[in-house]
Amino acid sequence: MPSPLEAYRDLLKQGDLRPDPGQQAAMDELQRLYDALLSSKAQGNFLTRLVTKKTPLKGVYLWGGVGRGKSMLMDLFFRCLPDRVPKRRIHFHEFMIETHDFLHKARQDHDSEAAILKRADALAAQVRVLCFDEFHVTDIADAMILGRLFTALFKQGVVIVATSNWAPDRLYEGGLQRDLFLPFIALLKDKTTVMELHGPIDYRLQCLSESGVYFSPLGPASKKQADDAFAHLTEGVAPYDETLTVKGRSLHVETVAKGTARFSFAQLCERPMGAEDYLAIAKNYHTVFLDGVPKLKYDRRNEAKRLMILIDALYDTHTKLVMTADAAPDELYQGHDHAFEFERTVSRLIEMQSADYLAG
């Protein structure tokens, strides 16, 4: 079995990857952790880990924009670790569902007091390395238990490797009682080497420049184009749902994967939503899919107004937009009330399709 760095170099030689200084630096750090895990001092006898203190090892937290190769690098590291190093790779959202299920059962068994510590004990008994994909915190219930859970995991020598679209300091940004979450951020930064994976190559979003991001008219063809773009952008992972908190209100997002959220026009523009809701979406997802935008006449002026506010929020935060619509941008609005204002929306919809916008 090759080491992570050897496997990475093989992919470069085969032409499956292109040279990327950011990826190289991240792989060097993952190789450092790999070597430390396999050293005789760190490896020891796994069966003695619960009764002896092991040398604490610093994990790795890789963050950066879409398509930088974060998950690919973590997966290389994970596959190269030999089986004698107990390990698990899991999507962070799935991990939190498991955790809440564990805590719920503990409460039913009248054992809620030490439930978080027991969750940590159970994990530490099974794994030495936990690899998390898409580390992201939006839910107050998650935020309030992470500090105690991860403190216990780190004390037992569990090593964390994570990928995220967000720097640690931006996790749970704007969430309720975020001051209570700040110690967890400090803990995460102390127990992992935080690396921003940046570079000129956007490996997934570059497909949007080739395939396009605005598909019309509505119908099977445009739906398939959007579906294909979503599958490519999210690497085919199973979507999940999550809830954002906006000024104490819950905003349910039904379809999320790899930092991308997908909505219907009805979900975002036919409900009483405003700028704060759209900004929360824009800040939490690097790409938004908007399906089924109809032609908007006078009788849909309220929906047209919400669409304008939504596009402003996405544009101002430089969020990528993939959209299916029943007409070209300049033919979408056919009313009179917002005709002048909608000209700016048309301009922005056109710019958001440009290579410069998609590359930014």
mmCIF file of C-alpha atoms in Angstrom:
data_model
loop_
_atom_site.group_PDB
_atom_site.id
_atom_site.type_symbol
_atom_site.label_atom_id
_atom_site.label_comp_id
_atom_site.label_asym_id
_atom_site.label_seq_id
_atom_site.Cartn_x
_atom_site.Cartn_y
_atom_site.Cartn_z
ATOM 1 C CA MET A 1 0.000 0.000 0.000
ATOM 2 C CA PRO A 2 1.561 3.346 -1.022
ATOM 3 C CA SER A 3 1.672 6.320 1.300
ATOM 4 C CA PRO A 4 -0.691 9.253 0.628
ATOM 5 C CA LEU A 5 2.131 11.280 -0.935
ATOM 6 C CA GLU A 6 3.172 8.383 -3.156
ATOM 7 C CA ALA A 7 -0.430 7.847 -4.266
ATOM 8 C CA TYR A 8 -0.754 11.558 -5.031
ATOM 9 C CA ARG A 9 2.449 11.546 -7.090
ATOM 10 C CA ASP A 10 1.232 8.509 -9.014
ATOM 11 C CA LEU A 11 -1.928 10.388 -9.992
ATOM 12 C CA LEU A 12 0.209 13.287 -11.199
ATOM 13 C CA LYS A 13 2.405 10.971 -13.282
ATOM 14 C CA GLN A 14 -0.635 9.309 -14.819
ATOM 15 C CA GLY A 15 -2.085 12.669 -15.775
ATOM 16 C CA ASP A 16 -5.188 12.180 -13.625
ATOM 17 C CA LEU A 17 -4.244 15.321 -11.674
ATOM 18 C CA ARG A 18 -2.520 18.524 -12.667
ATOM 19 C CA PRO A 19 0.238 20.069 -10.548
ATOM 20 C CA ASP A 20 -1.315 22.304 -7.903
ATOM 21 C CA PRO A 21 0.821 23.966 -5.185
ATOM 22 C CA GLY A 22 -2.122 24.178 -2.780
ATOM 23 C CA GLN A 23 -2.880 20.484 -3.111
ATOM 24 C CA GLN A 24 0.799 19.649 -2.728
ATOM 25 C CA ALA A 25 1.025 21.594 0.547
ATOM 26 C CA ALA A 26 -2.093 19.904 1.891
ATOM 27 C CA MET A 27 -0.825 16.479 0.898
ATOM 28 C CA ASP A 28 2.484 17.179 2.642
ATOM 29 C CA GLU A 29 0.545 17.882 5.842
ATOM 30 C CA LEU A 30 -1.550 14.725 5.457
ATOM 31 C CA GLN A 31 1.653 12.758 4.896
ATOM 32 C CA ARG A 32 3.021 14.234 8.134
ATOM 33 C CA LEU A 33 -0.021 12.922 9.984
ATOM 34 C CA TYR A 34 0.183 9.558 8.222
ATOM 35 C CA ASP A 35 3.815 9.126 9.259
ATOM 36 C CA ALA A 36 3.017 10.112 12.836
ATOM 37 C CA LEU A 37 0.127 7.636 13.042
ATOM 38 C CA LEU A 38 2.293 4.808 11.761
ATOM 39 C CA SER A 39 5.283 5.569 13.954
ATOM 40 C CA SER A 40 5.906 3.038 16.697
ATOM 41 C CA LYS A 41 5.417 5.654 19.391
ATOM 42 C CA ALA A 42 2.026 6.746 18.127
ATOM 43 C CA GLN A 43 0.789 3.362 16.931
ATOM 44 C CA GLY A 44 1.380 1.206 19.988
ATOM 45 C CA ASN A 45 -1.263 -1.342 20.859
ATOM 46 C CA PHE A 46 -4.775 -0.108 20.077
ATOM 47 C CA LEU A 47 -6.233 -2.318 22.822
ATOM 48 C CA THR A 48 -4.302 -0.353 25.435
ATOM 49 C CA ARG A 49 -5.537 3.021 24.243
ATOM 50 C CA LEU A 50 -8.429 3.164 26.706
ATOM 51 C CA VAL A 51 -6.162 2.697 29.693
ATOM 52 C CA THR A 52 -2.995 4.498 28.624
ATOM 53 C CA LYS A 53 -2.472 8.012 27.392
ATOM 54 C CA LYS A 54 -1.193 8.188 23.840
ATOM 55 C CA THR A 55 0.911 10.878 22.279
ATOM 56 C CA PRO A 56 -1.617 13.491 21.101
ATOM 57 C CA LEU A 57 -1.461 13.973 17.357
ATOM 58 C CA LYS A 58 -2.636 17.073 15.563
ATOM 59 C CA GLY A 59 -5.260 16.468 12.904
ATOM 60 C CA VAL A 60 -5.851 18.373 9.674
ATOM 61 C CA TYR A 61 -8.687 20.743 8.745
ATOM 62 C CA LEU A 62 -8.781 21.474 5.000
ATOM 63 C CA TRP A 63 -11.029 24.300 3.897
ATOM 64 C CA GLY A 64 -11.564 26.241 0.708
ATOM 65 C CA GLY A 65 -13.876 26.837 -2.198
ATOM 66 C CA VAL A 66 -15.671 24.288 -4.282
ATOM 67 C CA GLY A 67 -13.660 22.016 -6.526
ATOM 68 C CA ARG A 68 -10.257 22.508 -4.911
ATOM 69 C CA GLY A 69 -9.776 18.775 -4.333
ATOM 70 C CA LYS A 70 -10.256 18.701 -0.557
ATOM 71 C CA SER A 71 -12.315 15.495 -0.460
ATOM 72 C CA MET A 72 -10.065 13.799 -2.983
ATOM 73 C CA LEU A 73 -6.984 14.459 -0.840
ATOM 74 C CA MET A 74 -8.687 13.304 2.350
ATOM 75 C CA ASP A 75 -9.869 10.140 0.611
ATOM 76 C CA LEU A 76 -6.322 9.401 -0.575
ATOM 77 C CA PHE A 77 -5.123 9.738 3.012
ATOM 78 C CA PHE A 78 -7.959 7.548 4.298
ATOM 79 C CA ARG A 79 -7.427 4.756 1.740
ATOM 80 C CA CYS A 80 -3.695 4.649 2.367
ATOM 81 C CA LEU A 81 -4.019 4.215 6.132
ATOM 82 C CA PRO A 82 -3.521 0.516 6.891
ATOM 83 C CA ASP A 83 -6.269 -1.424 8.633
ATOM 84 C CA ARG A 84 -4.242 -1.586 11.835
ATOM 85 C CA VAL A 85 -5.127 2.079 12.301
ATOM 86 C CA PRO A 86 -8.855 2.012 13.186
ATOM 87 C CA LYS A 87 -10.495 4.636 11.012
ATOM 88 C CA ARG A 88 -13.811 5.878 9.745
ATOM 89 C CA ARG A 89 -14.843 8.304 6.999
ATOM 90 C CA ILE A 90 -18.290 9.887 7.298
ATOM 91 C CA HIS A 91 -20.186 12.904 6.082
ATOM 92 C CA PHE A 92 -20.405 15.353 8.971
ATOM 93 C CA HIS A 93 -24.180 15.732 8.609
ATOM 94 C CA GLU A 94 -24.602 11.953 8.900
ATOM 95 C CA PHE A 95 -22.293 11.911 11.924
ATOM 96 C CA MET A 96 -24.441 14.485 13.703
ATOM 97 C CA ILE A 97 -27.622 12.520 12.937
ATOM 98 C CA GLU A 98 -25.994 9.466 14.508
ATOM 99 C CA THR A 99 -24.961 11.551 17.508
ATOM 100 C CA HIS A 100 -28.444 12.948 18.067
ATOM 101 C CA ASP A 101 -29.924 9.439 17.763
ATOM 102 C CA PHE A 102 -27.453 8.212 20.397
ATOM 103 C CA LEU A 103 -28.305 11.082 22.746
ATOM 104 C CA HIS A 104 -32.040 10.599 22.203
ATOM 105 C CA LYS A 105 -31.799 6.928 23.167
ATOM 106 C CA ALA A 106 -29.732 7.851 26.224
ATOM 107 C CA ARG A 107 -32.445 10.280 27.340
ATOM 108 C CA GLN A 108 -35.057 7.565 26.930
ATOM 109 C CA ASP A 109 -32.921 5.327 29.120
ATOM 110 C CA HIS A 110 -32.752 8.103 31.744
ATOM 111 C CA ASP A 111 -29.027 8.469 31.167
ATOM 112 C CA SER A 112 -28.817 11.927 29.647
ATOM 113 C CA GLU A 113 -26.331 13.352 32.153
ATOM 114 C CA ALA A 114 -23.303 11.502 30.786
ATOM 115 C CA ALA A 115 -24.651 10.805 27.294
ATOM 116 C CA ILE A 116 -22.162 12.986 25.416
ATOM 117 C CA LEU A 117 -19.225 11.439 27.235
ATOM 118 C CA LYS A 118 -20.571 7.962 26.507
ATOM 119 C CA ARG A 119 -20.876 8.870 22.822
ATOM 120 C CA ALA A 120 -17.219 9.915 22.873
ATOM 121 C CA ASP A 121 -16.250 6.704 24.711
ATOM 122 C CA ALA A 122 -18.048 4.574 22.128
ATOM 123 C CA LEU A 123 -16.348 6.339 19.234
ATOM 124 C CA ALA A 124 -12.908 6.248 20.828
ATOM 125 C CA ALA A 125 -13.284 2.507 21.409
ATOM 126 C CA GLN A 126 -13.828 2.015 17.682
ATOM 127 C CA VAL A 127 -11.620 4.506 15.855
ATOM 128 C CA ARG A 128 -8.307 6.268 16.068
ATOM 129 C CA VAL A 129 -8.948 8.515 13.045
ATOM 130 C CA LEU A 130 -12.235 10.211 12.152
ATOM 131 C CA CYS A 131 -12.437 11.723 8.684
ATOM 132 C CA PHE A 132 -15.289 14.188 8.148
ATOM 133 C CA ASP A 133 -16.446 15.423 4.766
ATOM 134 C CA GLU A 134 -18.283 18.762 4.542
ATOM 135 C CA PHE A 135 -17.731 19.957 8.097
ATOM 136 C CA HIS A 136 -20.359 22.660 8.529
ATOM 137 C CA VAL A 137 -22.495 23.792 11.469
ATOM 138 C CA THR A 138 -25.850 25.500 10.950
ATOM 139 C CA ASP A 139 -28.005 24.004 13.701
ATOM 140 C CA ILE A 140 -28.016 25.258 17.300
ATOM 141 C CA ALA A 141 -28.546 21.720 18.605
ATOM 142 C CA ASP A 142 -25.320 20.648 16.883
ATOM 143 C CA ALA A 143 -23.461 23.746 18.012
ATOM 144 C CA MET A 144 -24.292 23.240 21.673
ATOM 145 C CA ILE A 145 -22.921 19.695 21.947
ATOM 146 C CA LEU A 146 -19.809 19.848 19.760
ATOM 147 C CA GLY A 147 -17.546 21.406 22.374
ATOM 148 C CA ARG A 148 -18.078 18.705 25.007
ATOM 149 C CA LEU A 149 -18.072 15.892 22.467
ATOM 150 C CA PHE A 150 -14.855 16.880 20.730
ATOM 151 C CA THR A 151 -13.084 17.754 23.971
ATOM 152 C CA ALA A 152 -13.731 14.189 25.112
ATOM 153 C CA LEU A 153 -12.678 12.719 21.758
ATOM 154 C CA PHE A 154 -9.405 14.644 21.716
ATOM 155 C CA LYS A 155 -8.644 13.616 25.311
ATOM 156 C CA GLN A 156 -8.905 9.992 24.253
ATOM 157 C CA GLY A 157 -6.481 10.475 21.376
ATOM 158 C CA VAL A 158 -8.946 10.493 18.479
ATOM 159 C CA VAL A 159 -7.489 12.352 15.493
ATOM 160 C CA ILE A 160 -9.741 14.476 13.301
ATOM 161 C CA VAL A 161 -9.291 15.085 9.580
ATOM 162 C CA ALA A 162 -11.964 17.275 8.019
ATOM 163 C CA THR A 163 -12.871 19.054 4.810
ATOM 164 C CA SER A 164 -15.017 22.165 4.753
ATOM 165 C CA ASN A 165 -15.991 25.096 2.594
ATOM 166 C CA TRP A 166 -15.633 27.272 5.681
ATOM 167 C CA ALA A 167 -12.721 28.464 7.781
ATOM 168 C CA PRO A 168 -13.152 27.495 11.451
ATOM 169 C CA ASP A 169 -13.833 31.120 12.401
ATOM 170 C CA ARG A 170 -16.834 31.156 10.050
ATOM 171 C CA LEU A 171 -18.508 28.023 11.389
ATOM 172 C CA TYR A 172 -22.011 28.677 12.764
ATOM 173 C CA GLU A 173 -21.607 32.283 11.650
ATOM 174 C CA GLY A 174 -24.605 34.360 12.718
ATOM 175 C CA GLY A 175 -26.091 31.490 14.722
ATOM 176 C CA LEU A 176 -28.041 31.846 17.940
ATOM 177 C CA GLN A 177 -25.882 32.026 21.085
ATOM 178 C CA ARG A 178 -22.755 31.798 18.938
ATOM 179 C CA ASP A 179 -20.611 33.065 21.822
ATOM 180 C CA LEU A 180 -21.167 29.661 23.463
ATOM 181 C CA PHE A 181 -19.782 28.026 20.317
ATOM 182 C CA LEU A 182 -16.544 30.026 20.194
ATOM 183 C CA PRO A 183 -14.639 27.735 22.620
ATOM 184 C CA PHE A 184 -15.251 24.866 20.208
ATOM 185 C CA ILE A 185 -13.735 26.885 17.367
ATOM 186 C CA ALA A 186 -10.670 27.580 19.514
ATOM 187 C CA LEU A 187 -10.435 23.867 20.365
ATOM 188 C CA LEU A 188 -10.676 22.859 16.710
ATOM 189 C CA LYS A 189 -7.932 25.298 15.728
ATOM 190 C CA ASP A 190 -5.728 24.023 18.553
ATOM 191 C CA LYS A 191 -6.162 20.322 17.775
ATOM 192 C CA THR A 192 -5.874 20.494 13.979
ATOM 193 C CA THR A 193 -3.585 22.135 11.470
ATOM 194 C CA VAL A 194 -5.902 24.475 9.582
ATOM 195 C CA MET A 195 -5.050 24.783 5.891
ATOM 196 C CA GLU A 196 -6.822 26.817 3.244
ATOM 197 C CA LEU A 197 -6.755 24.968 -0.040
ATOM 198 C CA HIS A 198 -6.739 27.729 -2.595
ATOM 199 C CA GLY A 199 -5.493 27.877 -6.116
ATOM 200 C CA PRO A 200 -6.301 28.906 -9.648
ATOM 201 C CA ILE A 201 -8.047 25.657 -10.595
ATOM 202 C CA ASP A 202 -11.676 25.205 -9.639
ATOM 203 C CA TYR A 203 -12.094 21.572 -10.571
ATOM 204 C CA ARG A 204 -15.848 21.306 -10.229
ATOM 205 C CA LEU A 205 -17.074 24.792 -10.999
ATOM 206 C CA GLN A 206 -15.115 24.870 -14.235
ATOM 207 C CA CYS A 207 -17.736 22.453 -15.568
ATOM 208 C CA LEU A 208 -20.337 25.185 -15.160
ATOM 209 C CA SER A 209 -18.459 27.385 -17.603
ATOM 210 C CA GLU A 210 -18.614 24.559 -20.130
ATOM 211 C CA SER A 211 -22.178 23.361 -19.575
ATOM 212 C CA GLY A 212 -23.768 26.713 -18.772
ATOM 213 C CA VAL A 213 -25.759 27.797 -15.744
ATOM 214 C CA TYR A 214 -28.959 29.209 -17.260
ATOM 215 C CA PHE A 215 -31.244 26.709 -18.962
ATOM 216 C CA SER A 216 -34.444 27.626 -20.812
ATOM 217 C CA PRO A 217 -37.197 27.122 -21.744
ATOM 218 C CA LEU A 218 -38.629 24.898 -19.033
ATOM 219 C CA GLY A 219 -39.024 21.264 -20.004
ATOM 220 C CA PRO A 220 -37.303 17.874 -19.903
ATOM 221 C CA ALA A 221 -34.175 19.141 -21.662
ATOM 222 C CA SER A 222 -33.494 22.013 -19.263
ATOM 223 C CA LYS A 223 -34.309 19.804 -16.262
ATOM 224 C CA LYS A 224 -31.786 17.217 -17.409
ATOM 225 C CA GLN A 225 -29.132 19.881 -17.918
ATOM 226 C CA ALA A 226 -29.675 21.180 -14.389
ATOM 227 C CA ASP A 227 -29.772 17.643 -12.941
ATOM 228 C CA ASP A 228 -26.496 16.790 -14.687
ATOM 229 C CA ALA A 229 -24.866 19.983 -13.407
ATOM 230 C CA PHE A 230 -26.046 19.262 -9.863
ATOM 231 C CA ALA A 231 -24.778 15.670 -9.978
ATOM 232 C CA HIS A 232 -21.393 16.789 -11.288
ATOM 233 C CA LEU A 233 -21.043 19.646 -8.837
ATOM 234 C CA THR A 234 -21.972 17.478 -5.848
ATOM 235 C CA GLU A 235 -19.969 14.484 -7.092
ATOM 236 C CA GLY A 236 -23.107 12.349 -7.012
ATOM 237 C CA VAL A 237 -23.352 12.264 -3.209
ATOM 238 C CA ALA A 238 -26.776 11.725 -1.677
ATOM 239 C CA PRO A 239 -28.442 15.072 -0.882
ATOM 240 C CA TYR A 240 -29.717 15.763 2.617
ATOM 241 C CA ASP A 241 -31.772 18.464 4.311
ATOM 242 C CA GLU A 242 -30.795 20.944 6.985
ATOM 243 C CA THR A 243 -32.181 23.940 8.841
ATOM 244 C CA LEU A 244 -30.711 27.435 8.931
ATOM 245 C CA THR A 245 -31.506 29.876 11.721
ATOM 246 C CA VAL A 246 -32.397 33.390 10.580
ATOM 247 C CA LYS A 247 -33.026 35.910 13.371
ATOM 248 C CA GLY A 248 -34.466 33.193 15.585
ATOM 249 C CA ARG A 249 -36.557 31.697 12.780
ATOM 250 C CA SER A 250 -35.998 28.312 11.160
ATOM 251 C CA LEU A 251 -35.397 28.161 7.421
ATOM 252 C CA HIS A 252 -35.630 24.612 6.119
ATOM 253 C CA VAL A 253 -33.448 23.682 3.145
ATOM 254 C CA GLU A 254 -34.643 20.432 1.626
ATOM 255 C CA THR A 255 -31.801 19.596 -0.781
ATOM 256 C CA VAL A 256 -28.147 20.122 0.170
ATOM 257 C CA ALA A 257 -24.923 18.445 -0.939
ATOM 258 C CA LYS A 258 -21.277 19.535 -1.102
ATOM 259 C CA GLY A 259 -22.020 23.133 -0.180
ATOM 260 C CA THR A 260 -24.707 23.370 -2.861
ATOM 261 C CA ALA A 261 -28.403 23.975 -2.151
ATOM 262 C CA ARG A 262 -31.263 23.348 -4.562
ATOM 263 C CA PHE A 263 -34.635 25.076 -4.427
ATOM 264 C CA SER A 264 -37.743 25.402 -6.540
ATOM 265 C CA PHE A 265 -39.045 28.817 -7.518
ATOM 266 C CA ALA A 266 -42.069 28.120 -5.319
ATOM 267 C CA GLN A 267 -39.876 27.491 -2.276
ATOM 268 C CA LEU A 268 -37.952 30.741 -2.555
ATOM 269 C CA CYS A 269 -40.278 33.183 -4.275
ATOM 270 C CA GLU A 270 -43.844 32.117 -3.552
ATOM 271 C CA ARG A 271 -43.401 32.215 0.209
ATOM 272 C CA PRO A 272 -43.124 35.322 2.420
ATOM 273 C CA MET A 273 -39.324 35.483 2.385
ATOM 274 C CA GLY A 274 -37.050 38.498 2.481
ATOM 275 C CA ALA A 275 -33.500 39.720 2.153
ATOM 276 C CA GLU A 276 -32.339 38.209 5.462
ATOM 277 C CA ASP A 277 -33.471 34.742 4.362
ATOM 278 C CA TYR A 278 -31.748 35.045 0.998
ATOM 279 C CA LEU A 279 -28.536 36.359 2.559
ATOM 280 C CA ALA A 280 -28.479 33.429 4.974
ATOM 281 C CA ILE A 281 -28.747 31.063 2.021
ATOM 282 C CA ALA A 282 -26.045 32.926 0.112
ATOM 283 C CA LYS A 283 -23.667 32.843 3.081
ATOM 284 C CA ASN A 284 -24.152 29.133 3.742
ATOM 285 C CA TYR A 285 -23.895 27.737 0.202
ATOM 286 C CA HIS A 286 -21.387 28.500 -2.515
ATOM 287 C CA THR A 287 -23.844 27.491 -5.258
ATOM 288 C CA VAL A 288 -27.633 27.752 -5.418
ATOM 289 C CA PHE A 289 -29.857 25.934 -7.919
ATOM 290 C CA LEU A 290 -33.183 27.613 -8.665
ATOM 291 C CA ASP A 291 -35.628 25.453 -10.607
ATOM 292 C CA GLY A 292 -38.750 26.336 -12.528
ATOM 293 C CA VAL A 293 -38.742 30.132 -12.823
ATOM 294 C CA PRO A 294 -41.829 31.047 -14.867
ATOM 295 C CA LYS A 295 -42.561 34.112 -16.958
ATOM 296 C CA LEU A 296 -43.692 36.762 -14.523
ATOM 297 C CA LYS A 297 -46.631 38.979 -15.382
ATOM 298 C CA TYR A 298 -48.441 41.643 -13.381
ATOM 299 C CA ASP A 299 -50.330 39.072 -11.313
ATOM 300 C CA ARG A 300 -46.996 37.725 -10.065
ATOM 301 C CA ARG A 301 -45.397 41.038 -9.169
ATOM 302 C CA ASN A 302 -44.784 39.905 -5.558
ATOM 303 C CA GLU A 303 -42.896 36.845 -6.768
ATOM 304 C CA ALA A 304 -40.966 39.046 -9.191
ATOM 305 C CA LYS A 305 -39.949 41.340 -6.340
ATOM 306 C CA ARG A 306 -38.700 38.396 -4.287
ATOM 307 C CA LEU A 307 -36.748 37.085 -7.266
ATOM 308 C CA MET A 308 -35.044 40.470 -7.614
ATOM 309 C CA ILE A 309 -34.088 40.495 -3.935
ATOM 310 C CA LEU A 310 -32.815 36.917 -4.191
ATOM 311 C CA ILE A 311 -30.624 37.680 -7.207
ATOM 312 C CA ASP A 312 -29.234 40.768 -5.449
ATOM 313 C CA ALA A 313 -28.286 38.667 -2.405
ATOM 314 C CA LEU A 314 -26.596 35.986 -4.489
ATOM 315 C CA TYR A 315 -24.806 38.536 -6.655
ATOM 316 C CA ASP A 316 -23.564 40.649 -3.739
ATOM 317 C CA THR A 317 -22.068 37.577 -2.036
ATOM 318 C CA HIS A 318 -20.726 36.215 -5.327
ATOM 319 C CA THR A 319 -22.732 33.018 -4.896
ATOM 320 C CA LYS A 320 -22.981 30.892 -8.016
ATOM 321 C CA LEU A 321 -26.474 30.426 -9.493
ATOM 322 C CA VAL A 322 -27.740 27.620 -11.712
ATOM 323 C CA MET A 323 -31.248 28.320 -12.949
ATOM 324 C CA THR A 324 -33.956 26.806 -15.121
ATOM 325 C CA ALA A 325 -36.414 29.353 -16.490
ATOM 326 C CA ASP A 326 -39.197 29.625 -19.008
ATOM 327 C CA ALA A 327 -37.528 32.448 -20.932
ATOM 328 C CA ALA A 328 -34.270 34.305 -21.401
ATOM 329 C CA PRO A 329 -33.443 36.842 -18.636
ATOM 330 C CA ASP A 330 -34.685 39.831 -20.638
ATOM 331 C CA GLU A 331 -38.000 38.098 -21.353
ATOM 332 C CA LEU A 332 -38.736 36.800 -17.859
ATOM 333 C CA TYR A 333 -40.590 39.789 -16.449
ATOM 334 C CA GLN A 334 -43.556 40.901 -18.515
ATOM 335 C CA GLY A 335 -45.283 43.191 -16.040
ATOM 336 C CA HIS A 336 -45.009 46.952 -15.547
ATOM 337 C CA ASP A 337 -44.698 47.629 -11.797
ATOM 338 C CA HIS A 338 -41.085 46.488 -11.544
ATOM 339 C CA ALA A 339 -40.009 46.802 -15.163
ATOM 340 C CA PHE A 340 -37.313 49.414 -14.479
ATOM 341 C CA GLU A 341 -35.972 47.609 -11.381
ATOM 342 C CA PHE A 342 -35.951 44.286 -13.183
ATOM 343 C CA GLU A 343 -33.469 45.630 -15.709
ATOM 344 C CA ARG A 344 -30.786 45.366 -13.019
ATOM 345 C CA THR A 345 -31.830 41.758 -12.350
ATOM 346 C CA VAL A 346 -31.527 40.997 -16.069
ATOM 347 C CA SER A 347 -28.054 42.524 -16.129
ATOM 348 C CA ARG A 348 -26.971 40.502 -13.112
ATOM 349 C CA LEU A 349 -28.417 37.249 -14.431
ATOM 350 C CA ILE A 350 -26.404 37.734 -17.606
ATOM 351 C CA GLU A 351 -23.215 38.587 -15.711
ATOM 352 C CA MET A 352 -23.661 35.586 -13.401
ATOM 353 C CA GLN A 353 -23.350 33.364 -16.482
ATOM 354 C CA SER A 354 -19.979 34.824 -17.453
ATOM 355 C CA ALA A 355 -16.677 33.018 -17.129
ATOM 356 C CA ASP A 356 -15.290 35.827 -14.979
ATOM 357 C CA TYR A 357 -18.137 35.549 -12.469
ATOM 358 C CA LEU A 358 -17.918 31.754 -12.321
ATOM 359 C CA ALA A 359 -14.160 31.882 -11.852
ATOM 360 C CA GLY A 360 -14.334 34.427 -9.030
#
